[in-house]
């Protein structure tokens, strides 16, 4: 059956959350920022659900499904470009507080669910420094925040369909794209096929226990790297 990429709906959220959890179950960043002995998958699912709903309202959140099926095979979430000279709007302010209150409520109900808060803020600080160095275009970047395809659906071009749903738009607008990968191999080669190029390592170091993330930028209408 042909696969269709569409915007995430409320009915898609359980499938999208499940796909994200499967894809990131052994992710280096997740393994670093969560204590696996106290990890709470229900709390994690609630957190991802909050993020999905925020992304529906504020980002570009796609799911991939076979026509006629409700099963989510792939998920992609992009954050829209934010020009540096554009101040936050009332909508941005309200959405920021809405997200914060939802997260606080979740933490009060579930607790931290194994999240290492110290490491989370180490990552946020390292991310801010990396983006400050890499983001040189004042118009902003399309930020690929999530891209996952279920293992059983890989090799069918689903990732390409979801990627091109936004990169073609970025090309038409002459905008750059950005991502952060938690693995260099094989992710950087895969993203290179879509025109992304490695720019800078992002080190998250908690007193010697560290991980590296890899920032990549795609120029508009750039030629893919050779395999």
XYZ file of N, CA and C in Angstrom:
681
model
N 0.832 -1.196 0.000
C 0.000 0.000 0.000
C 0.874 1.256 0.000
N 0.490 2.296 -0.744
C 1.268 3.535 -0.740
C 1.228 4.207 0.631
N 2.317 4.914 0.960
C 2.432 5.597 2.241
C 2.140 7.077 2.050
N 1.370 7.634 2.973
C 1.001 9.043 2.913
C 1.549 9.771 4.135
N 2.122 10.938 3.908
C 2.597 11.798 4.997
C 1.557 12.885 5.222
N 1.119 13.019 6.465
C 0.094 14.007 6.794
C 0.415 14.652 8.132
N -0.265 15.756 8.422
C -0.076 16.424 9.694
C -0.622 15.564 10.833
N 0.057 15.587 11.953
C -0.354 14.846 13.137
C -1.721 15.326 13.626
N -2.575 14.378 13.991
C -3.863 14.685 14.594
C -3.908 14.094 16.001
N -4.910 14.487 16.764
C -5.052 13.958 18.122
C -5.138 12.435 18.102
N -5.833 11.878 17.114
C -5.986 10.427 17.038
C -4.662 9.721 16.753
N -3.705 10.440 16.159
C -2.408 9.848 15.822
C -1.445 9.826 17.006
N -1.725 10.589 18.068
C -0.736 10.784 19.127
C -0.302 9.482 19.795
N -1.204 8.562 20.179
C -0.719 7.313 20.792
C 0.260 6.548 19.897
N -0.045 6.465 18.611
C 0.855 5.776 17.689
C 2.167 6.509 17.511
N 2.110 7.831 17.480
C 3.327 8.632 17.340
C 4.215 8.471 18.575
N 3.605 8.513 19.762
C 4.359 8.340 21.009
C 5.012 6.965 21.053
N 4.268 5.934 20.671
C 4.822 4.580 20.658
C 6.006 4.473 19.701
N 5.882 5.071 18.514
C 6.968 5.030 17.531
C 8.210 5.731 18.064
N 8.032 6.886 18.700
C 9.167 7.633 19.250
C 9.837 6.845 20.370
N 9.032 6.245 21.241
C 9.604 5.466 22.338
C 10.391 4.270 21.827
N 9.871 3.597 20.805
C 10.603 2.461 20.236
C 11.919 2.907 19.625
N 11.876 4.022 18.887
C 13.072 4.481 18.181
C 14.161 4.940 19.133
N 13.770 5.520 20.273
C 14.748 6.099 21.192
C 15.009 5.227 22.413
N 14.567 3.978 22.375
C 14.725 3.088 23.528
C 16.187 2.904 23.910
N 17.069 2.852 22.940
C 18.510 2.675 23.220
C 19.312 3.828 22.646
N 18.715 5.000 22.627
C 19.379 6.178 22.098
C 20.457 6.655 23.066
N 21.641 7.041 22.579
C 22.721 7.481 23.482
C 22.327 8.639 24.394
N 21.592 9.606 23.845
C 21.179 10.727 24.686
C 20.203 10.277 25.762
N 19.220 9.461 25.385
C 18.256 8.963 26.370
C 18.945 8.152 27.460
N 19.913 7.324 27.056
C 20.642 6.512 28.031
C 21.453 7.385 28.990
N 21.873 8.537 28.535
C 22.666 9.453 29.364
C 21.792 10.298 30.285
N 20.652 10.758 29.787
C 19.828 11.713 30.551
C 18.795 11.021 31.440
N 18.535 9.725 31.232
C 17.590 8.988 32.065
C 18.312 7.908 32.857
N 17.878 7.709 34.095
C 18.321 6.581 34.916
C 17.411 5.403 34.572
N 17.955 4.415 33.888
C 17.138 3.309 33.408
C 16.501 2.511 34.548
N 17.135 2.530 35.725
C 16.589 1.755 36.844
C 15.303 2.367 37.395
N 15.095 3.666 37.158
C 13.881 4.331 37.651
C 13.062 4.939 36.510
N 13.406 4.586 35.283
C 12.695 5.127 34.123
C 11.236 4.711 34.145
N 10.344 5.676 33.914
C 8.908 5.421 33.931
C 8.360 5.643 32.525
N 8.039 4.560 31.793
C 7.554 4.726 30.415
C 6.223 5.461 30.337
N 5.393 5.339 31.390
C 4.111 6.054 31.381
C 4.345 7.564 31.486
N 5.263 7.961 32.347
C 5.592 9.373 32.471
C 6.199 9.879 31.181
N 7.065 9.086 30.573
C 7.688 9.462 29.310
C 6.645 9.614 28.209
N 5.650 8.713 28.183
C 4.588 8.804 27.185
C 3.759 10.068 27.396
N 3.493 10.403 28.666
C 2.748 11.628 28.955
C 3.527 12.855 28.502
N 4.841 12.846 28.755
C 5.694 13.963 28.333
C 5.695 14.104 26.818
N 5.826 12.990 26.123
C 5.818 13.031 24.661
C 4.461 13.480 24.126
N 3.387 13.071 24.796
C 2.056 13.514 24.380
C 1.905 15.028 24.499
N 2.441 15.593 25.575
C 2.423 17.048 25.748
C 3.196 17.719 24.622
N 4.353 17.155 24.302
C 5.174 17.714 23.228
C 4.487 17.587 21.877
N 3.802 16.478 21.663
C 3.076 16.303 20.401
C 2.010 17.382 20.238
N 1.270 17.620 21.296
C 0.202 18.619 21.204
C 0.773 20.019 21.025
N 1.875 20.299 21.697
C 2.540 21.584 21.490
C 3.017 21.703 20.044
N 3.592 20.606 19.514
C 4.088 20.616 18.143
C 2.986 20.780 17.117
N 1.823 20.218 17.387
C 0.685 20.390 16.482
C 0.303 21.858 16.360
N 0.409 22.582 17.469
C -0.007 23.985 17.482
C 1.085 24.938 17.004
N 2.356 24.540 17.187
C 3.441 25.499 16.987
C 4.515 25.073 15.989
N 4.567 23.793 15.669
C 5.596 23.311 14.762
C 5.002 22.732 13.489
N 5.783 21.876 12.852
C 5.327 21.115 11.686
C 5.494 19.651 12.065
N 4.407 18.985 12.403
C 4.456 17.633 12.968
C 3.770 16.679 11.998
N 4.565 15.808 11.398
C 4.046 14.869 10.405
C 4.073 13.433 10.919
N 3.147 12.641 10.413
C 3.180 11.193 10.596
C 3.079 10.537 9.224
N 3.622 9.344 9.126
C 3.543 8.560 7.891
C 2.729 7.300 8.165
N 1.738 7.061 7.308
C 0.876 5.886 7.451
C 0.553 5.344 6.074
N 0.357 4.042 6.000
C -0.138 3.466 4.756
C -1.576 3.908 4.542
N -1.920 4.174 3.304
C -3.294 4.579 3.003
C -4.262 3.490 3.450
N -5.294 3.917 4.160
C -6.281 2.976 4.664
C -5.936 2.386 6.013
N -4.765 2.763 6.581
C -4.348 2.238 7.877
C -4.163 3.379 8.864
N -4.423 3.097 10.146
C -4.214 4.086 11.203
C -2.873 3.908 11.904
N -2.104 2.885 11.521
C -0.828 2.627 12.192
C 0.209 3.675 11.787
N 0.807 4.298 12.772
C 1.855 5.287 12.526
C 3.173 4.555 12.293
N 3.752 4.747 11.098
C 5.008 4.091 10.731
C 6.212 5.018 10.892
N 5.976 6.314 10.858
C 7.067 7.270 10.977
C 6.561 8.583 11.555
N 7.472 9.313 12.179
C 7.141 10.589 12.817
C 8.254 11.582 12.518
N 7.870 12.800 12.192
C 8.850 13.880 11.996
C 8.292 15.160 12.582
N 9.097 15.826 13.408
C 8.700 17.092 13.996
C 9.743 18.150 13.664
N 9.297 19.228 13.079
C 10.160 20.362 12.738
C 9.707 21.591 13.517
N 10.657 22.375 13.972
C 10.371 23.680 14.537
C 10.567 24.722 13.447
N 9.678 25.694 13.416
C 9.716 26.690 12.350
C 10.845 27.702 12.584
N 11.327 28.317 11.494
C 12.372 29.333 11.647
C 11.915 30.486 12.531
N 12.830 30.941 13.389
C 12.560 32.079 14.260
C 13.554 33.192 13.949
N 13.164 34.206 13.190
C 14.093 35.307 12.881
C 14.593 35.973 14.152
N 15.890 36.307 14.175
C 16.486 36.849 15.388
C 15.939 38.231 15.733
N 15.464 38.963 14.726
C 14.970 40.315 14.994
C 13.472 40.363 15.250
N 12.849 39.184 15.350
C 11.402 39.127 15.587
C 11.140 38.822 17.059
N 10.563 39.749 17.814
C 10.290 39.487 19.232
C 9.191 38.447 19.388
N 9.174 37.744 20.519
C 8.106 36.772 20.762
C 6.732 37.438 20.729
N 5.776 36.741 20.172
C 4.410 37.244 20.112
C 3.647 36.820 21.372
N 2.422 37.370 21.532
C 1.582 36.928 22.631
C 1.275 35.442 22.517
N 1.111 34.970 21.271
C 0.875 33.529 21.068
C 2.065 32.723 21.577
N 3.278 33.152 21.238
C 4.477 32.442 21.699
C 4.526 32.414 23.226
N 4.231 33.550 23.848
C 4.293 33.656 25.292
C 3.273 32.732 25.953
N 2.062 32.749 25.421
C 1.009 31.890 25.988
C 1.355 30.416 25.814
N 1.855 30.061 24.632
C 2.202 28.659 24.374
C 3.354 28.202 25.271
N 4.299 29.088 25.532
C 5.415 28.749 26.408
C 4.931 28.450 27.823
N 4.040 29.297 28.332
C 3.499 29.073 29.665
C 2.584 27.853 29.694
N 1.842 27.635 28.639
C 0.960 26.466 28.568
C 1.776 25.183 28.636
N 2.882 25.161 27.893
C 3.759 23.998 27.927
C 4.338 23.795 29.317
N 4.772 24.894 29.937
C 5.373 24.812 31.266
C 4.385 24.270 32.288
N 3.166 24.788 32.305
C 2.159 24.328 33.256
C 1.814 22.857 33.037
N 1.731 22.427 31.773
C 1.462 21.014 31.496
C 2.584 20.120 32.018
N 3.820 20.577 31.844
C 4.945 19.792 32.318
C 4.999 19.736 33.842
N 4.694 20.850 34.488
C 4.667 20.875 35.950
C 3.596 19.912 36.468
N 2.423 19.956 35.864
C 1.367 19.039 36.265
C 1.774 17.591 36.093
N 2.447 17.287 34.986
C 2.920 15.928 34.735
C 3.924 15.502 35.800
N 4.864 16.400 36.152
C 5.874 16.073 37.152
C 5.262 15.874 38.533
N 4.227 16.656 38.858
C 3.562 16.487 40.139
C 2.858 15.132 40.218
N 2.341 14.669 39.088
C 1.606 13.408 39.068
C 2.535 12.204 39.000
N 3.534 12.276 38.098
C 4.400 11.117 37.849
C 5.757 11.189 38.549
N 6.169 12.393 38.967
C 7.547 12.549 39.396
C 8.445 12.732 38.179
N 9.739 12.624 38.392
C 10.689 12.842 37.306
C 10.837 11.639 36.387
N 10.394 10.488 36.814
C 10.395 9.310 35.945
C 11.760 8.873 35.481
N 12.771 9.101 36.318
C 14.126 8.700 35.960
C 14.936 9.782 35.280
N 14.332 10.929 34.999
C 15.063 12.016 34.348
C 16.122 12.572 35.288
N 17.358 12.654 34.807
C 18.446 13.280 35.545
C 18.403 14.774 35.244
N 17.845 15.540 36.152
C 17.599 16.958 35.905
C 18.897 17.719 35.684
N 19.932 17.377 36.435
C 21.224 18.034 36.259
C 21.718 17.853 34.829
N 21.633 16.635 34.329
C 22.117 16.371 32.966
C 21.226 17.035 31.921
N 19.938 17.112 32.206
C 19.042 17.799 31.272
C 19.484 19.246 31.075
N 19.827 19.919 32.159
C 20.225 21.319 32.036
C 21.649 21.468 31.493
N 22.493 20.463 31.707
C 23.802 20.453 31.041
C 23.602 20.420 29.529
N 22.665 19.568 29.096
C 22.364 19.489 27.653
C 21.799 20.797 27.133
N 20.850 21.382 27.857
C 20.248 22.631 27.399
C 21.297 23.739 27.265
N 22.227 23.813 28.198
C 23.273 24.835 28.121
C 24.204 24.571 26.943
N 24.598 23.300 26.755
C 25.473 22.951 25.632
C 24.776 23.191 24.302
N 23.476 22.876 24.240
C 22.709 23.100 23.023
C 22.641 24.585 22.690
N 22.376 25.419 23.696
C 22.286 26.862 23.468
C 23.603 27.420 22.941
N 24.720 26.953 23.488
C 26.034 27.421 23.028
C 26.296 26.984 21.584
N 25.950 25.729 21.273
C 26.180 25.225 19.923
C 25.327 25.974 18.914
N 24.063 26.173 19.239
C 23.183 26.877 18.312
C 23.617 28.328 18.132
N 24.117 28.941 19.199
C 24.607 30.315 19.090
C 25.773 30.401 18.118
N 26.604 29.355 18.090
C 27.762 29.346 17.192
C 27.392 28.962 15.768
N 26.426 28.046 15.632
C 26.092 27.486 14.319
C 25.055 28.322 13.583
N 24.096 28.862 14.304
C 22.996 29.588 13.675
C 23.458 31.003 13.300
N 23.950 31.125 12.108
C 24.470 32.412 11.638
C 23.506 33.144 10.710
N 22.444 32.467 10.290
C 21.464 33.090 9.399
C 20.403 33.796 10.240
N 20.289 35.098 10.157
C 19.322 35.825 11.005
C 17.865 35.499 10.698
N 17.599 34.848 9.561
C 16.217 34.488 9.229
C 15.747 33.258 9.987
N 16.683 32.520 10.588
C 16.341 31.319 11.318
C 16.490 30.054 10.479
N 16.169 28.935 11.091
C 16.358 27.625 10.476
C 15.130 26.742 10.708
N 14.823 25.889 9.743
C 13.895 24.794 9.997
C 14.662 23.748 10.813
N 14.214 23.500 12.033
C 14.936 22.643 12.979
C 14.246 21.283 13.034
N 14.930 20.259 12.502
C 14.408 18.896 12.560
C 14.647 18.357 13.965
N 13.589 18.327 14.759
C 13.683 17.949 16.164
C 13.515 16.449 16.385
N 12.672 15.810 15.572
C 12.419 14.368 15.670
C 12.281 13.801 14.265
N 12.917 12.671 14.032
C 12.717 11.917 12.786
C 12.894 10.442 13.106
N 11.805 9.690 13.088
C 11.878 8.262 13.377
C 11.023 7.484 12.390
N 11.480 6.280 12.059
C 10.714 5.330 11.250
C 10.792 3.986 11.961
N 9.664 3.338 12.149
C 9.662 2.033 12.804
C 10.589 1.073 12.066
N 11.306 0.220 12.802
C 12.236 -0.718 12.147
C 11.590 -1.539 11.040
N 10.354 -2.000 11.256
C 9.703 -2.849 10.251
C 9.337 -2.087 8.986
N 9.335 -0.748 9.078
C 8.957 0.074 7.924
C 10.151 0.734 7.251
N 11.347 0.463 7.742
C 12.531 1.087 7.168
C 12.874 0.471 5.811
N 13.529 1.259 4.980
C 13.903 0.800 3.653
C 12.811 0.951 2.615
N 11.723 1.626 2.965
C 10.606 1.814 2.045
C 10.461 3.257 1.574
N 11.435 4.095 1.915
C 11.399 5.489 1.483
C 10.547 6.392 2.352
N 10.131 5.901 3.532
C 9.280 6.712 4.405
C 10.037 7.902 4.957
N 11.292 7.686 5.354
C 12.097 8.785 5.865
C 12.265 9.881 4.815
N 12.470 9.486 3.590
C 12.629 10.470 2.508
C 11.336 11.275 2.306
N 10.196 10.583 2.337
C 8.928 11.284 2.169
C 8.733 12.338 3.258
N 9.029 11.969 4.509
C 8.848 12.908 5.607
C 9.872 14.035 5.539
N 11.107 13.706 5.179
C 12.150 14.725 5.077
C 11.806 15.742 3.994
N 11.443 15.244 2.831
C 11.214 16.148 1.700
C 9.935 16.965 1.853
N 9.033 16.537 2.745
C 7.823 17.319 2.985
C 8.168 18.719 3.488
N 9.333 18.852 4.150
C 9.745 20.157 4.661
C 10.956 20.714 3.912
N 11.890 19.858 3.498
C 13.071 20.400 2.806
C 12.684 21.046 1.476
N 11.655 20.519 0.815
C 11.205 21.162 -0.425
C 10.625 22.540 -0.132
N 9.922 22.654 0.984
C 9.392 23.951 1.393
C 10.535 24.902 1.722
N 11.557 24.386 2.435
C 12.715 25.216 2.774
C 13.446 25.676 1.512
N 13.571 24.778 0.533
C 14.211 25.148 -0.728
C 13.437 26.257 -1.427
N 12.111 26.119 -1.441
C 11.284 27.124 -2.110
C 11.404 28.485 -1.444
N 11.651 28.486 -0.138
C 11.777 29.742 0.607
C 13.223 30.219 0.722
N 14.175 29.382 0.259
C 15.584 29.730 0.382
C 16.077 29.684 1.815
N 15.504 28.774 2.627
C 15.834 28.692 4.047
C 16.732 27.496 4.339
N 17.561 27.639 5.351
C 18.427 26.557 5.802
C 17.676 25.653 6.781
N 18.181 24.416 6.917
C 17.649 23.456 7.878
C 18.755 23.044 8.839
N 18.346 22.585 10.009
C 19.305 22.257 11.073
C 18.806 21.030 11.820
N 19.755 20.220 12.320
C 19.393 19.096 13.175
C 20.539 18.785 14.126
N 20.212 18.010 15.158
C 21.198 17.497 16.102
C 21.014 15.989 16.194
N 22.059 15.242 15.866
C 21.985 13.784 15.874
C 22.737 13.232 17.083
N 22.155 12.228 17.727
C 22.804 11.608 18.878
C 23.776 10.501 18.471
N 23.820 10.197 17.179
C 24.779 9.208 16.674
C 25.474 9.761 15.432
N 26.795 9.528 15.345
C 27.487 9.918 14.121
C 27.312 8.848 13.050
N 27.376 7.562 13.452
C 27.214 6.445 12.525
C 25.968 5.658 12.926
N 25.055 5.429 11.987
C 25.088 5.805 10.562
C 24.352 7.113 10.245
N 23.896 7.814 11.302
C 22.975 8.925 11.072
C 23.528 10.018 10.174
N 24.792 10.389 10.388
C 25.335 11.503 9.614
C 25.386 11.182 8.124
N 25.681 9.942 7.794
C 25.680 9.552 6.385
C 24.268 9.589 5.815
N 23.307 9.130 6.603
C 21.914 9.134 6.143
C 21.446 10.557 5.899
N 21.691 11.440 6.860
C 21.258 12.828 6.689
C 22.029 13.523 5.572
N 23.254 13.077 5.356
C 24.042 13.642 4.266
C 23.402 13.419 2.909
N 22.645 12.351 2.772
C 21.975 12.080 1.504
C 20.915 13.136 1.185
N 20.478 13.837 2.215
C 19.468 14.886 2.016
C 20.085 16.283 2.006
N 21.408 16.326 1.964
C 22.079 17.614 1.859
C 22.587 18.186 3.158
N 22.395 17.495 4.278
C 22.904 17.992 5.557
C 24.416 17.771 5.645
N 25.105 18.732 6.223
C 26.549 18.639 6.404
C 26.903 18.885 7.865
N 27.849 18.099 8.358
C 28.295 18.232 9.749
C 28.932 19.595 9.969
N 28.589 20.214 11.117
C 29.133 21.535 11.434
C 29.910 21.536 12.746
N 29.327 20.970 13.800
C 29.951 21.110 15.118
C 29.496 20.007 16.050
N 30.424 19.517 16.894
C 30.055 18.580 17.945
C 29.509 19.350 19.142
N 28.534 18.746 19.783
C 27.902 19.322 20.958
C 28.190 18.355 22.104
N 29.099 18.726 23.003
C 29.479 17.836 24.103
C 28.657 18.137 25.352
N 28.100 17.078 25.918
C 27.378 17.171 27.187
C 28.176 16.356 28.207
N 28.800 17.039 29.165
C 29.741 16.387 30.078
C 29.300 16.596 31.517
N 28.987 15.495 32.186
C 28.615 15.521 33.596
C 29.740 14.900 34.408
N 30.724 15.718 34.760
C 31.862 15.269 35.580
C 32.525 14.021 35.006
N 32.735 14.028 33.690
C 33.444 12.934 33.037
C 32.551 11.919 32.357
N 31.274 11.900 32.680
C 30.330 11.033 31.986
C 29.677 11.864 30.895
N 30.099 11.621 29.663
C 29.740 12.549 28.590
C 29.170 11.824 27.382
N 28.422 12.582 26.605
C 27.990 12.147 25.282
C 28.240 13.294 24.310
N 28.325 12.956 23.048
C 28.452 13.958 21.996
C 27.241 13.892 21.082
N 26.727 15.055 20.737
C 25.712 15.179 19.700
C 26.358 15.875 18.515
N 25.759 15.723 17.348
C 26.388 16.193 16.112
C 25.430 17.132 15.385
N 25.819 18.395 15.284
C 24.971 19.370 14.616
C 25.252 19.347 13.121
N 24.184 19.464 12.345
C 24.294 19.447 10.894
C 23.396 20.537 10.316
N 23.833 21.112 9.214
C 23.083 22.178 8.551
C 22.907 21.813 7.083
N 21.739 22.125 6.563
C 21.438 21.911 5.149
C 21.198 23.256 4.486
N 21.974 23.544 3.458
C 21.765 24.744 2.659
C 20.584 24.526 1.716
N 19.845 25.544 1.390
C 18.721 25.362 0.457
C 19.192 24.886 -0.909
N 18.475 23.910 -1.470
C 18.750 23.317 -2.780
C 20.191 22.832 -2.855
N 20.674 22.266 -1.754
C 22.037 21.732 -1.748
C 22.061 20.348 -2.357
N 23.191 19.943 -2.895
C 23.347 18.627 -3.503
C 23.695 17.604 -2.421
N 23.049 16.433 -2.438
C 23.369 15.419 -1.443
C 24.828 14.991 -1.495
N 25.369 14.623 -0.318
C 26.718 14.097 -0.280
C 26.743 12.699 -0.898
N 27.893 12.347 -1.452
C 28.051 11.006 -2.035
C 28.070 9.974 -0.928
N 27.511 8.799 -1.205
C 27.502 7.723 -0.202
C 28.895 7.178 -0.007
